């Protein structure tokens, strides 16, 4: 058989093999696809249908949410607190992540153990601990008064200040861990080269380190912001009814008022905002940079 005939037969078989390989790959992804459809797509579709069908077909639930000053205040509280928590977590988390990279390995392991211990501690217990610390007779107010910083106790609970403080503490590990993973991959020779070129420490930080760590900051910031949008326990305990956030509103609409249509509309709006933020970040940084590579 000539080489030309062998080449023709091989070329004819290649598409079939590729097609068979593609089918096998799709078959391997079937369990994951089924789980995604069952536990994500179906509930989201049910949520959307309830939001436009109950109590009557139409968009009246969305009109109620977006046309009421009360509900708009809840949305504003949610986005303000989520933004503040994200900014505070990044401002505090970046130096901690950088310190974890440059400090001795023994000290790094100790700090990591503290971070993991705080993450594994029950959320309700941590929130109640902050309630004790932030109350008018708590240790923070007492210490500030003894130092002469303030004359009267500060109102740190039952307001957005307490919610921001408590949620920042809870969200810090979700910023520190992605940032640590990105910063540790940065070659320190780059910073030394910047110093040799005459850059000050501030210039090396703002023009070299921060841009290189931007994907990790974006990943951690998005995670914190999205989690803050849907947080329930900490805002409910530290914020009070006058500073309600969206997750509390959804729970009240469904559990207390049994208004599934309005509650579904609020939840669907929250989901749309979350997916839009994630899409914007992927557009800016891409999937490879989001993974720190």
mmCIF file of C-alpha atoms in Angstrom:
data_model
loop_
_atom_site.group_PDB
_atom_site.id
_atom_site.type_symbol
_atom_site.label_atom_id
_atom_site.label_comp_id
_atom_site.label_asym_id
_atom_site.label_seq_id
_atom_site.Cartn_x
_atom_site.Cartn_y
_atom_site.Cartn_z
ATOM 1 C CA UNK A 1 0.000 0.000 0.000
ATOM 2 C CA UNK A 2 1.368 3.383 -0.972
ATOM 3 C CA UNK A 3 2.164 6.067 1.575
ATOM 4 C CA UNK A 4 -0.476 8.301 -0.019
ATOM 5 C CA UNK A 5 -3.199 5.694 0.612
ATOM 6 C CA UNK A 6 -2.063 5.224 4.221
ATOM 7 C CA UNK A 7 -2.164 8.972 4.724
ATOM 8 C CA UNK A 8 -5.689 9.147 3.286
ATOM 9 C CA UNK A 9 -6.962 6.378 5.576
ATOM 10 C CA UNK A 10 -5.355 7.972 8.628
ATOM 11 C CA UNK A 11 -6.846 11.363 7.768
ATOM 12 C CA UNK A 12 -10.264 9.766 7.364
ATOM 13 C CA UNK A 13 -10.046 8.152 10.794
ATOM 14 C CA UNK A 14 -8.879 11.283 12.633
ATOM 15 C CA UNK A 15 -12.258 13.135 12.616
ATOM 16 C CA UNK A 16 -13.977 10.005 13.897
ATOM 17 C CA UNK A 17 -11.442 9.657 16.707
ATOM 18 C CA UNK A 18 -11.757 13.330 17.615
ATOM 19 C CA UNK A 19 -15.523 13.036 17.579
ATOM 20 C CA UNK A 20 -15.410 9.933 19.758
ATOM 21 C CA UNK A 21 -12.994 11.662 22.134
ATOM 22 C CA UNK A 22 -15.289 14.670 22.286
ATOM 23 C CA UNK A 23 -18.257 12.466 23.104
ATOM 24 C CA UNK A 24 -16.304 10.692 25.821
ATOM 25 C CA UNK A 25 -15.279 14.053 27.273
ATOM 26 C CA UNK A 26 -18.878 15.241 27.249
ATOM 27 C CA UNK A 27 -19.974 12.011 28.904
ATOM 28 C CA UNK A 28 -17.435 12.560 31.668
ATOM 29 C CA UNK A 29 -18.846 16.034 32.264
ATOM 30 C CA UNK A 30 -22.444 14.805 32.405
ATOM 31 C CA UNK A 31 -22.574 14.255 36.213
ATOM 32 C CA UNK A 32 -21.248 17.763 36.913
ATOM 33 C CA UNK A 33 -23.577 19.269 34.298
ATOM 34 C CA UNK A 34 -26.543 17.443 35.806
ATOM 35 C CA UNK A 35 -25.699 18.700 39.302
ATOM 36 C CA UNK A 36 -25.334 22.286 38.056
ATOM 37 C CA UNK A 37 -28.693 22.097 36.291
ATOM 38 C CA UNK A 38 -30.405 20.443 39.259
ATOM 39 C CA UNK A 39 -29.030 22.612 42.055
ATOM 40 C CA UNK A 40 -28.492 25.949 40.283
ATOM 41 C CA UNK A 41 -30.351 26.364 37.009
ATOM 42 C CA UNK A 42 -33.655 24.832 38.189
ATOM 43 C CA UNK A 43 -33.816 26.834 41.465
ATOM 44 C CA UNK A 44 -32.951 30.059 39.624
ATOM 45 C CA UNK A 45 -35.677 29.427 37.056
ATOM 46 C CA UNK A 46 -38.165 28.666 39.852
ATOM 47 C CA UNK A 47 -37.099 31.895 41.568
ATOM 48 C CA UNK A 48 -37.605 33.879 38.381
ATOM 49 C CA UNK A 49 -41.011 32.319 37.693
ATOM 50 C CA UNK A 50 -42.245 33.050 41.209
ATOM 51 C CA UNK A 51 -41.048 36.646 40.971
ATOM 52 C CA UNK A 52 -43.146 37.268 37.842
ATOM 53 C CA UNK A 53 -46.141 34.989 38.561
ATOM 54 C CA UNK A 54 -46.964 35.602 42.254
ATOM 55 C CA UNK A 55 -49.347 36.986 43.344
ATOM 56 C CA UNK A 56 -50.287 37.763 39.711
ATOM 57 C CA UNK A 57 -48.447 37.561 36.380
ATOM 58 C CA UNK A 58 -46.436 40.688 35.659
ATOM 59 C CA UNK A 59 -43.500 42.773 36.845
ATOM 60 C CA UNK A 60 -45.290 44.391 39.786
ATOM 61 C CA UNK A 61 -42.869 42.835 42.293
ATOM 62 C CA UNK A 62 -39.902 44.507 40.613
ATOM 63 C CA UNK A 63 -41.816 47.767 40.367
ATOM 64 C CA UNK A 64 -42.523 47.588 44.101
ATOM 65 C CA UNK A 65 -38.879 46.939 44.960
ATOM 66 C CA UNK A 66 -37.446 49.629 42.719
ATOM 67 C CA UNK A 67 -40.200 52.186 43.296
ATOM 68 C CA UNK A 68 -40.350 52.162 47.107
ATOM 69 C CA UNK A 69 -38.006 54.396 49.096
ATOM 70 C CA UNK A 70 -38.035 51.846 51.935
ATOM 71 C CA UNK A 71 -36.758 49.030 49.737
ATOM 72 C CA UNK A 72 -34.317 51.341 47.965
ATOM 73 C CA UNK A 73 -32.864 52.236 51.365
ATOM 74 C CA UNK A 74 -32.324 48.549 52.053
ATOM 75 C CA UNK A 75 -30.509 48.215 48.706
ATOM 76 C CA UNK A 76 -28.431 51.302 49.518
ATOM 77 C CA UNK A 77 -27.513 49.929 52.966
ATOM 78 C CA UNK A 78 -26.483 46.642 51.376
ATOM 79 C CA UNK A 79 -24.211 48.170 48.749
ATOM 80 C CA UNK A 80 -22.723 50.771 51.113
ATOM 81 C CA UNK A 81 -21.820 48.184 53.742
ATOM 82 C CA UNK A 82 -20.525 45.715 51.143
ATOM 83 C CA UNK A 83 -18.327 48.409 49.588
ATOM 84 C CA UNK A 84 -16.968 49.563 52.948
ATOM 85 C CA UNK A 85 -16.285 45.998 54.076
ATOM 86 C CA UNK A 86 -14.469 45.245 50.813
ATOM 87 C CA UNK A 87 -12.314 48.380 51.058
ATOM 88 C CA UNK A 88 -11.474 47.801 54.728
ATOM 89 C CA UNK A 89 -10.681 44.134 54.125
ATOM 90 C CA UNK A 90 -8.332 45.011 51.244
ATOM 91 C CA UNK A 91 -6.615 47.803 53.177
ATOM 92 C CA UNK A 92 -6.017 45.526 56.167
ATOM 93 C CA UNK A 93 -5.516 42.288 54.250
ATOM 94 C CA UNK A 94 -2.831 43.478 51.817
ATOM 95 C CA UNK A 95 -0.196 44.321 54.484
ATOM 96 C CA UNK A 96 -0.996 41.075 56.297
ATOM 97 C CA UNK A 97 -0.582 39.027 53.106
ATOM 98 C CA UNK A 98 2.702 40.798 52.301
ATOM 99 C CA UNK A 99 3.927 40.205 55.859
ATOM 100 C CA UNK A 100 3.075 36.507 55.555
ATOM 101 C CA UNK A 101 5.261 36.309 52.449
ATOM 102 C CA UNK A 102 8.333 38.000 53.921
ATOM 103 C CA UNK A 103 8.203 36.835 57.554
ATOM 104 C CA UNK A 104 9.984 33.664 58.772
ATOM 105 C CA UNK A 105 8.238 30.389 57.976
ATOM 106 C CA UNK A 106 7.593 29.556 61.641
ATOM 107 C CA UNK A 107 5.815 32.844 62.243
ATOM 108 C CA UNK A 108 3.929 32.427 58.974
ATOM 109 C CA UNK A 109 2.568 29.068 60.117
ATOM 110 C CA UNK A 110 1.444 30.585 63.427
ATOM 111 C CA UNK A 111 -0.403 33.439 61.702
ATOM 112 C CA UNK A 112 -1.975 31.006 59.241
ATOM 113 C CA UNK A 113 -3.147 28.866 62.143
ATOM 114 C CA UNK A 114 -4.796 31.926 63.706
ATOM 115 C CA UNK A 115 -6.493 32.798 60.418
ATOM 116 C CA UNK A 116 -7.782 29.278 59.904
ATOM 117 C CA UNK A 117 -8.943 29.068 63.510
ATOM 118 C CA UNK A 118 -10.953 32.267 63.067
ATOM 119 C CA UNK A 119 -12.540 30.839 59.905
ATOM 120 C CA UNK A 120 -13.440 27.551 61.605
ATOM 121 C CA UNK A 121 -14.932 29.214 64.673
ATOM 122 C CA UNK A 122 -18.721 29.285 64.644
ATOM 123 C CA UNK A 123 -20.025 32.412 62.907
ATOM 124 C CA UNK A 124 -22.708 33.024 65.521
ATOM 125 C CA UNK A 125 -20.132 32.844 68.330
ATOM 126 C CA UNK A 126 -17.868 35.344 66.559
ATOM 127 C CA UNK A 127 -20.748 37.743 65.990
ATOM 128 C CA UNK A 128 -21.868 37.578 69.616
ATOM 129 C CA UNK A 129 -18.262 38.198 70.654
ATOM 130 C CA UNK A 130 -18.261 41.405 68.636
ATOM 131 C CA UNK A 131 -21.574 42.401 70.221
ATOM 132 C CA UNK A 132 -19.888 42.144 73.623
ATOM 133 C CA UNK A 133 -16.820 44.063 72.468
ATOM 134 C CA UNK A 134 -18.711 46.867 70.713
ATOM 135 C CA UNK A 135 -21.496 47.569 73.204
ATOM 136 C CA UNK A 136 -21.495 50.792 75.234
ATOM 137 C CA UNK A 137 -20.022 49.019 78.265
ATOM 138 C CA UNK A 138 -17.714 46.838 76.172
ATOM 139 C CA UNK A 139 -13.954 46.705 76.360
ATOM 140 C CA UNK A 140 -13.443 48.965 73.331
ATOM 141 C CA UNK A 141 -15.464 51.865 74.739
ATOM 142 C CA UNK A 142 -13.996 51.379 78.224
ATOM 143 C CA UNK A 143 -10.448 51.408 76.869
ATOM 144 C CA UNK A 144 -11.025 54.541 74.788
ATOM 145 C CA UNK A 145 -12.591 56.337 77.745
ATOM 146 C CA UNK A 146 -9.738 55.347 80.079
ATOM 147 C CA UNK A 147 -7.221 56.654 77.561
ATOM 148 C CA UNK A 148 -9.129 59.926 77.348
ATOM 149 C CA UNK A 149 -9.841 59.565 73.658
ATOM 150 C CA UNK A 150 -13.611 59.910 74.161
ATOM 151 C CA UNK A 151 -15.827 61.303 76.927
ATOM 152 C CA UNK A 152 -18.970 59.308 76.136
ATOM 153 C CA UNK A 153 -19.317 55.724 74.876
ATOM 154 C CA UNK A 154 -19.527 55.417 71.119
ATOM 155 C CA UNK A 155 -22.564 53.837 69.460
ATOM 156 C CA UNK A 156 -20.924 50.866 67.774
ATOM 157 C CA UNK A 157 -23.830 48.396 67.698
ATOM 158 C CA UNK A 158 -27.306 48.499 66.175
ATOM 159 C CA UNK A 159 -25.947 50.589 63.301
ATOM 160 C CA UNK A 160 -23.984 50.205 60.083
ATOM 161 C CA UNK A 161 -20.712 50.911 61.897
ATOM 162 C CA UNK A 162 -20.992 47.752 63.950
ATOM 163 C CA UNK A 163 -22.015 45.748 60.887
ATOM 164 C CA UNK A 164 -18.982 47.016 58.959
ATOM 165 C CA UNK A 165 -16.574 46.204 61.799
ATOM 166 C CA UNK A 166 -17.966 42.736 62.411
ATOM 167 C CA UNK A 167 -18.145 41.785 58.729
ATOM 168 C CA UNK A 168 -14.648 43.120 58.002
ATOM 169 C CA UNK A 169 -13.232 40.818 60.666
ATOM 170 C CA UNK A 170 -15.145 37.838 59.271
ATOM 171 C CA UNK A 171 -14.177 38.565 55.654
ATOM 172 C CA UNK A 172 -10.462 39.214 56.206
ATOM 173 C CA UNK A 173 -9.317 35.605 55.580
ATOM 174 C CA UNK A 174 -11.090 35.604 52.212
ATOM 175 C CA UNK A 175 -8.881 38.522 51.142
ATOM 176 C CA UNK A 176 -5.641 37.466 52.792
ATOM 177 C CA UNK A 177 -5.527 33.938 51.370
ATOM 178 C CA UNK A 178 -5.924 34.868 47.641
ATOM 179 C CA UNK A 179 -3.544 37.804 48.061
ATOM 180 C CA UNK A 180 -0.952 35.602 49.730
ATOM 181 C CA UNK A 181 -1.152 33.131 46.865
ATOM 182 C CA UNK A 182 -0.549 35.884 44.300
ATOM 183 C CA UNK A 183 2.101 37.878 46.178
ATOM 184 C CA UNK A 184 4.259 34.836 46.917
ATOM 185 C CA UNK A 185 4.571 34.213 43.145
ATOM 186 C CA UNK A 186 5.978 37.703 42.553
ATOM 187 C CA UNK A 187 9.738 37.580 42.016
ATOM 188 C CA UNK A 188 11.415 39.769 44.645
ATOM 189 C CA UNK A 189 14.114 40.552 42.093
ATOM 190 C CA UNK A 190 11.559 42.816 40.415
ATOM 191 C CA UNK A 191 11.338 44.946 43.563
ATOM 192 C CA UNK A 192 15.116 44.984 43.918
ATOM 193 C CA UNK A 193 15.393 46.072 40.285
ATOM 194 C CA UNK A 194 12.960 48.907 40.956
ATOM 195 C CA UNK A 195 15.073 50.024 43.920
ATOM 196 C CA UNK A 196 18.261 49.884 41.814
ATOM 197 C CA UNK A 197 16.550 52.053 39.212
ATOM 198 C CA UNK A 198 15.989 54.731 41.847
ATOM 199 C CA UNK A 199 12.404 53.980 42.879
ATOM 200 C CA UNK A 200 11.440 54.840 46.432
ATOM 201 C CA UNK A 201 9.608 52.333 48.623
ATOM 202 C CA UNK A 202 6.322 54.097 47.909
ATOM 203 C CA UNK A 203 6.960 54.031 44.154
ATOM 204 C CA UNK A 204 7.909 50.345 44.304
ATOM 205 C CA UNK A 205 4.693 49.652 46.181
ATOM 206 C CA UNK A 206 2.339 51.650 43.959
ATOM 207 C CA UNK A 207 3.972 51.071 40.569
ATOM 208 C CA UNK A 208 5.316 47.532 40.917
ATOM 209 C CA UNK A 209 3.848 45.506 43.765
ATOM 210 C CA UNK A 210 0.236 46.693 43.623
ATOM 211 C CA UNK A 211 -0.161 46.223 39.838
ATOM 212 C CA UNK A 212 1.329 42.729 40.045
ATOM 213 C CA UNK A 213 -0.957 41.862 42.969
ATOM 214 C CA UNK A 214 -4.038 43.379 41.300
ATOM 215 C CA UNK A 215 -5.520 40.016 40.157
ATOM 216 C CA UNK A 216 -5.383 38.675 43.718
ATOM 217 C CA UNK A 217 -6.903 41.878 45.070
ATOM 218 C CA UNK A 218 -9.651 41.670 42.466
ATOM 219 C CA UNK A 219 -10.389 38.027 43.268
ATOM 220 C CA UNK A 220 -10.445 38.627 47.027
ATOM 221 C CA UNK A 221 -12.388 41.868 46.684
ATOM 222 C CA UNK A 222 -15.053 40.281 44.496
ATOM 223 C CA UNK A 223 -15.398 37.346 46.879
ATOM 224 C CA UNK A 224 -15.816 39.636 49.873
ATOM 225 C CA UNK A 225 -18.226 41.985 48.090
ATOM 226 C CA UNK A 226 -20.450 39.180 46.816
ATOM 227 C CA UNK A 227 -20.499 37.414 50.183
ATOM 228 C CA UNK A 228 -21.283 40.703 51.923
ATOM 229 C CA UNK A 229 -24.231 41.342 49.612
ATOM 230 C CA UNK A 230 -25.954 38.180 50.814
ATOM 231 C CA UNK A 231 -24.790 38.098 54.438
ATOM 232 C CA UNK A 232 -27.484 37.595 57.046
ATOM 233 C CA UNK A 233 -26.329 36.669 60.575
ATOM 234 C CA UNK A 234 -23.879 39.491 61.311
ATOM 235 C CA UNK A 235 -26.041 42.343 59.913
ATOM 236 C CA UNK A 236 -29.096 40.971 61.727
ATOM 237 C CA UNK A 237 -27.346 40.916 65.110
ATOM 238 C CA UNK A 238 -25.124 43.994 64.856
ATOM 239 C CA UNK A 239 -27.274 46.192 62.629
ATOM 240 C CA UNK A 240 -30.813 46.055 63.956
ATOM 241 C CA UNK A 241 -34.094 46.543 62.106
ATOM 242 C CA UNK A 242 -33.449 50.214 61.301
ATOM 243 C CA UNK A 243 -30.371 49.273 59.246
ATOM 244 C CA UNK A 244 -31.716 46.252 57.413
ATOM 245 C CA UNK A 245 -29.769 44.703 54.560
ATOM 246 C CA UNK A 246 -31.046 42.766 51.580
ATOM 247 C CA UNK A 247 -30.631 39.262 53.014
ATOM 248 C CA UNK A 248 -32.642 40.284 56.083
ATOM 249 C CA UNK A 249 -35.334 41.773 53.840
ATOM 250 C CA UNK A 250 -35.618 38.556 51.817
ATOM 251 C CA UNK A 251 -35.880 36.475 54.989
ATOM 252 C CA UNK A 252 -38.550 38.773 56.403
ATOM 253 C CA UNK A 253 -40.559 38.780 53.167
ATOM 254 C CA UNK A 254 -40.521 34.979 52.931
ATOM 255 C CA UNK A 255 -40.723 33.912 56.586
ATOM 256 C CA UNK A 256 -42.774 36.661 58.234
ATOM 257 C CA UNK A 257 -44.887 38.135 55.445
ATOM 258 C CA UNK A 258 -45.023 34.939 53.314
ATOM 259 C CA UNK A 259 -44.636 37.109 50.205
ATOM 260 C CA UNK A 260 -42.806 34.666 47.978
ATOM 261 C CA UNK A 261 -43.186 36.796 44.864
ATOM 262 C CA UNK A 262 -41.554 39.906 46.312
ATOM 263 C CA UNK A 263 -38.914 37.849 48.133
ATOM 264 C CA UNK A 264 -38.071 35.980 44.921
ATOM 265 C CA UNK A 265 -37.772 39.251 43.015
ATOM 266 C CA UNK A 266 -35.350 40.642 45.628
ATOM 267 C CA UNK A 267 -33.287 37.440 45.542
ATOM 268 C CA UNK A 268 -33.215 37.415 41.737
ATOM 269 C CA UNK A 269 -32.026 41.032 41.633
ATOM 270 C CA UNK A 270 -29.250 40.131 44.056
ATOM 271 C CA UNK A 271 -28.237 37.212 41.832
ATOM 272 C CA UNK A 272 -28.208 39.392 38.706
ATOM 273 C CA UNK A 273 -25.980 41.969 40.404
ATOM 274 C CA UNK A 274 -23.606 39.239 41.580
ATOM 275 C CA UNK A 275 -23.295 37.648 38.123
ATOM 276 C CA UNK A 276 -22.841 41.064 36.504
ATOM 277 C CA UNK A 277 -19.977 41.907 38.866
ATOM 278 C CA UNK A 278 -18.320 38.575 38.173
ATOM 279 C CA UNK A 279 -18.682 39.067 34.400
ATOM 280 C CA UNK A 280 -17.132 42.548 34.613
ATOM 281 C CA UNK A 281 -14.179 41.232 36.577
ATOM 282 C CA UNK A 282 -13.605 38.373 34.137
ATOM 283 C CA UNK A 283 -13.721 40.906 31.300
ATOM 284 C CA UNK A 284 -11.085 43.075 32.974
ATOM 285 C CA UNK A 285 -8.697 40.454 34.356
ATOM 286 C CA UNK A 286 -9.535 37.239 32.495
ATOM 287 C CA UNK A 287 -9.604 33.714 33.896
ATOM 288 C CA UNK A 288 -5.835 33.175 33.934
ATOM 289 C CA UNK A 289 -5.085 36.374 35.859
ATOM 290 C CA UNK A 290 -7.936 35.658 38.251
ATOM 291 C CA UNK A 291 -6.092 32.495 39.172
ATOM 292 C CA UNK A 292 -2.911 34.462 39.745
ATOM 293 C CA UNK A 293 -1.049 33.038 36.724
#
